[in-house]
PDB file of C-alpha atoms in Angstrom:
ATOM      1  CA  UNK A 702      92.615 101.924  83.366  1.00  0.00           C
ATOM      2  CA  UNK A 703      95.137 101.970  86.222  1.00  0.00           C
ATOM      3  CA  UNK A 704      98.495 100.228  86.105  1.00  0.00           C
ATOM      4  CA  UNK A 705     100.727  98.807  88.830  1.00  0.00           C
ATOM      5  CA  UNK A 706     104.237  97.566  88.093  1.00  0.00           C
ATOM      6  CA  UNK A 707     105.040  94.147  89.482  1.00  0.00           C
ATOM      7  CA  UNK A 708     108.195  93.815  91.603  1.00  0.00           C
ATOM      8  CA  UNK A 709     111.329  92.882  89.666  1.00  0.00           C
ATOM      9  CA  UNK A 710     111.590  89.120  89.197  1.00  0.00           C
ATOM     10  CA  UNK A 711     107.989  88.444  90.304  1.00  0.00           C
ATOM     11  CA  UNK A 712     106.674  85.121  88.982  1.00  0.00           C
ATOM     12  CA  UNK A 713     103.253  83.485  88.884  1.00  0.00           C
ATOM     13  CA  UNK A 714     101.077  82.584  90.624  1.00  0.00           C
ATOM     14  CA  UNK A 715      99.956  86.066  91.693  1.00  0.00           C
ATOM     15  CA  UNK A 716      97.417  86.892  94.390  1.00  0.00           C
ATOM     16  CA  UNK A 717      96.343  90.503  94.048  1.00  0.00           C
ATOM     17  CA  UNK A 718      94.489  92.522  96.675  1.00  0.00           C
ATOM     18  CA  UNK A 719      93.009  96.025  96.449  1.00  0.00           C
ATOM     19  CA  UNK A 720      92.184  97.466  99.860  1.00  0.00           C
ATOM     20  CA  UNK A 721      92.399  93.966 101.318  1.00  0.00           C
ATOM     21  CA  UNK A 722      89.940  92.408  98.858  1.00  0.00           C
ATOM     22  CA  UNK A 723      91.296  89.699  96.581  1.00  0.00           C
ATOM     23  CA  UNK A 724      90.994  90.489  92.873  1.00  0.00           C
ATOM     24  CA  UNK A 725      90.460  87.963  90.086  1.00  0.00           C
ATOM     25  CA  UNK A 726      92.634  87.868  86.991  1.00  0.00           C
ATOM     26  CA  UNK A 727      90.547  88.350  83.869  1.00  0.00           C
ATOM     27  CA  UNK A 728      87.665  89.982  85.725  1.00  0.00           C
ATOM     28  CA  UNK A 729      89.445  92.698  87.729  1.00  0.00           C
ATOM     29  CA  UNK A 730      92.929  92.902  86.176  1.00  0.00           C
ATOM     30  CA  UNK A 731      95.221  91.543  83.471  1.00  0.00           C
ATOM     31  CA  UNK A 732      98.969  90.880  83.636  1.00  0.00           C
ATOM     32  CA  UNK A 733     100.714  92.574  80.689  1.00  0.00           C
ATOM     33  CA  UNK A 734     104.446  93.259  80.243  1.00  0.00           C
ATOM     34  CA  UNK A 735     105.349  93.005  83.920  1.00  0.00           C
ATOM     35  CA  UNK A 736     102.489  95.086  85.224  1.00  0.00           C
ATOM     36  CA  UNK A 737      98.948  94.711  86.469  1.00  0.00           C
ATOM     37  CA  UNK A 738      96.330  96.542  84.416  1.00  0.00           C
ATOM     38  CA  UNK A 739      93.089  97.084  86.280  1.00  0.00           C
ATOM     39  CA  UNK A 740      89.720  97.369  84.579  1.00  0.00           C
ATOM     40  CA  UNK A 741      88.629 100.140  86.974  1.00  0.00           C
ATOM     41  CA  UNK A 742      90.382 103.347  88.001  1.00  0.00           C
ATOM     42  CA  UNK A 743      92.404 103.230  91.209  1.00  0.00           C
ATOM     43  CA  UNK A 744      93.709 106.264  93.083  1.00  0.00           C
ATOM     44  CA  UNK A 745      96.644 106.809  95.407  1.00  0.00           C
ATOM     45  CA  UNK A 746      96.215 109.815  97.690  1.00  0.00           C
ATOM     46  CA  UNK A 747      99.067 112.269  97.451  1.00  0.00           C
ATOM     47  CA  UNK A 748      98.921 114.772 100.300  1.00  0.00           C
ATOM     48  CA  UNK A 749     100.399 118.203  99.734  1.00  0.00           C
ATOM     49  CA  UNK A 750     102.442 119.901 102.439  1.00  0.00           C
ATOM     50  CA  UNK A 751      99.559 122.149 103.546  1.00  0.00           C
ATOM     51  CA  UNK A 752      97.030 119.336 103.903  1.00  0.00           C
ATOM     52  CA  UNK A 753      99.570 117.051 105.617  1.00  0.00           C
ATOM     53  CA  UNK A 754     100.478 119.799 108.108  1.00  0.00           C
ATOM     54  CA  UNK A 755      96.823 120.527 108.906  1.00  0.00           C
ATOM     55  CA  UNK A 756      96.116 116.837 109.519  1.00  0.00           C
ATOM     56  CA  UNK A 757      99.290 116.470 111.606  1.00  0.00           C
ATOM     57  CA  UNK A 758      98.346 119.450 113.765  1.00  0.00           C
ATOM     58  CA  UNK A 759      94.847 118.083 114.224  1.00  0.00           C
ATOM     59  CA  UNK A 760      93.139 121.017 112.534  1.00  0.00           C
ATOM     60  CA  UNK A 761      90.956 118.626 110.552  1.00  0.00           C
ATOM     61  CA  UNK A 762      90.824 115.073 109.303  1.00  0.00           C
ATOM     62  CA  UNK A 763      90.800 114.042 105.688  1.00  0.00           C
ATOM     63  CA  UNK A 764      89.428 110.847 104.228  1.00  0.00           C
ATOM     64  CA  UNK A 765      90.132 110.973 100.514  1.00  0.00           C
ATOM     65  CA  UNK A 766      90.283 108.033  98.146  1.00  0.00           C
ATOM     66  CA  UNK A 767      93.421 106.002  98.762  1.00  0.00           C
ATOM     67  CA  UNK A 768      93.510 102.577  97.162  1.00  0.00           C
ATOM     68  CA  UNK A 769      96.237 100.169  98.218  1.00  0.00           C
ATOM     69  CA  UNK A 770      97.477  97.352  96.002  1.00  0.00           C
ATOM     70  CA  UNK A 771      99.217  94.351  97.558  1.00  0.00           C
ATOM     71  CA  UNK A 772     100.602  91.358  95.655  1.00  0.00           C
ATOM     72  CA  UNK A 773     101.694  87.888  96.715  1.00  0.00           C
ATOM     73  CA  UNK A 774     104.017  86.245  94.170  1.00  0.00           C
ATOM     74  CA  UNK A 775     106.884  83.797  93.722  1.00  0.00           C
ATOM     75  CA  UNK A 776     110.509  84.933  93.670  1.00  0.00           C
ATOM     76  CA  UNK A 777     113.303  82.408  93.307  1.00  0.00           C
ATOM     77  CA  UNK A 778     110.996  79.553  94.289  1.00  0.00           C
ATOM     78  CA  UNK A 779     109.798  81.271  97.470  1.00  0.00           C
ATOM     79  CA  UNK A 780     106.620  83.158  98.307  1.00  0.00           C
ATOM     80  CA  UNK A 781     107.074  86.930  98.557  1.00  0.00           C
ATOM     81  CA  UNK A 782     104.782  89.888  99.266  1.00  0.00           C
ATOM     82  CA  UNK A 783     104.741  93.519  98.180  1.00  0.00           C
ATOM     83  CA  UNK A 784     102.420  96.045  99.802  1.00  0.00           C
ATOM     84  CA  UNK A 785     101.362  99.561  98.910  1.00  0.00           C
ATOM     85  CA  UNK A 786     102.578  99.374  95.316  1.00  0.00           C
ATOM     86  CA  UNK A 787     102.543 102.586  93.283  1.00  0.00           C
ATOM     87  CA  UNK A 788      99.487 103.164  91.135  1.00  0.00           C
ATOM     88  CA  UNK A 789     100.077 104.746  87.733  1.00  0.00           C
ATOM     89  CA  UNK A 790      97.402 106.325  85.582  1.00  0.00           C
ATOM     90  CA  UNK A 791      97.469 105.919  81.773  1.00  0.00           C
TER      91      UNK A 791
END
């Protein structure tokens, strides 16, 4: 189960997207203690210096798994958005 912390002060209603696809509360994730808990594993690609340098220099491309979580929420009565939130593993 993967976890994503909600932004400080975030209030319902939430719209949650993984890789641009809207997720449904109860089916895809739950909101518990200020974080989103997903029913499936998500991964955030962390490139090391060697791999990043090789890609930058055009030596080769790399297409690893890199999920992105975006959330639309209310903050102080206004709609707010957060993109590319950090994914934490249990």
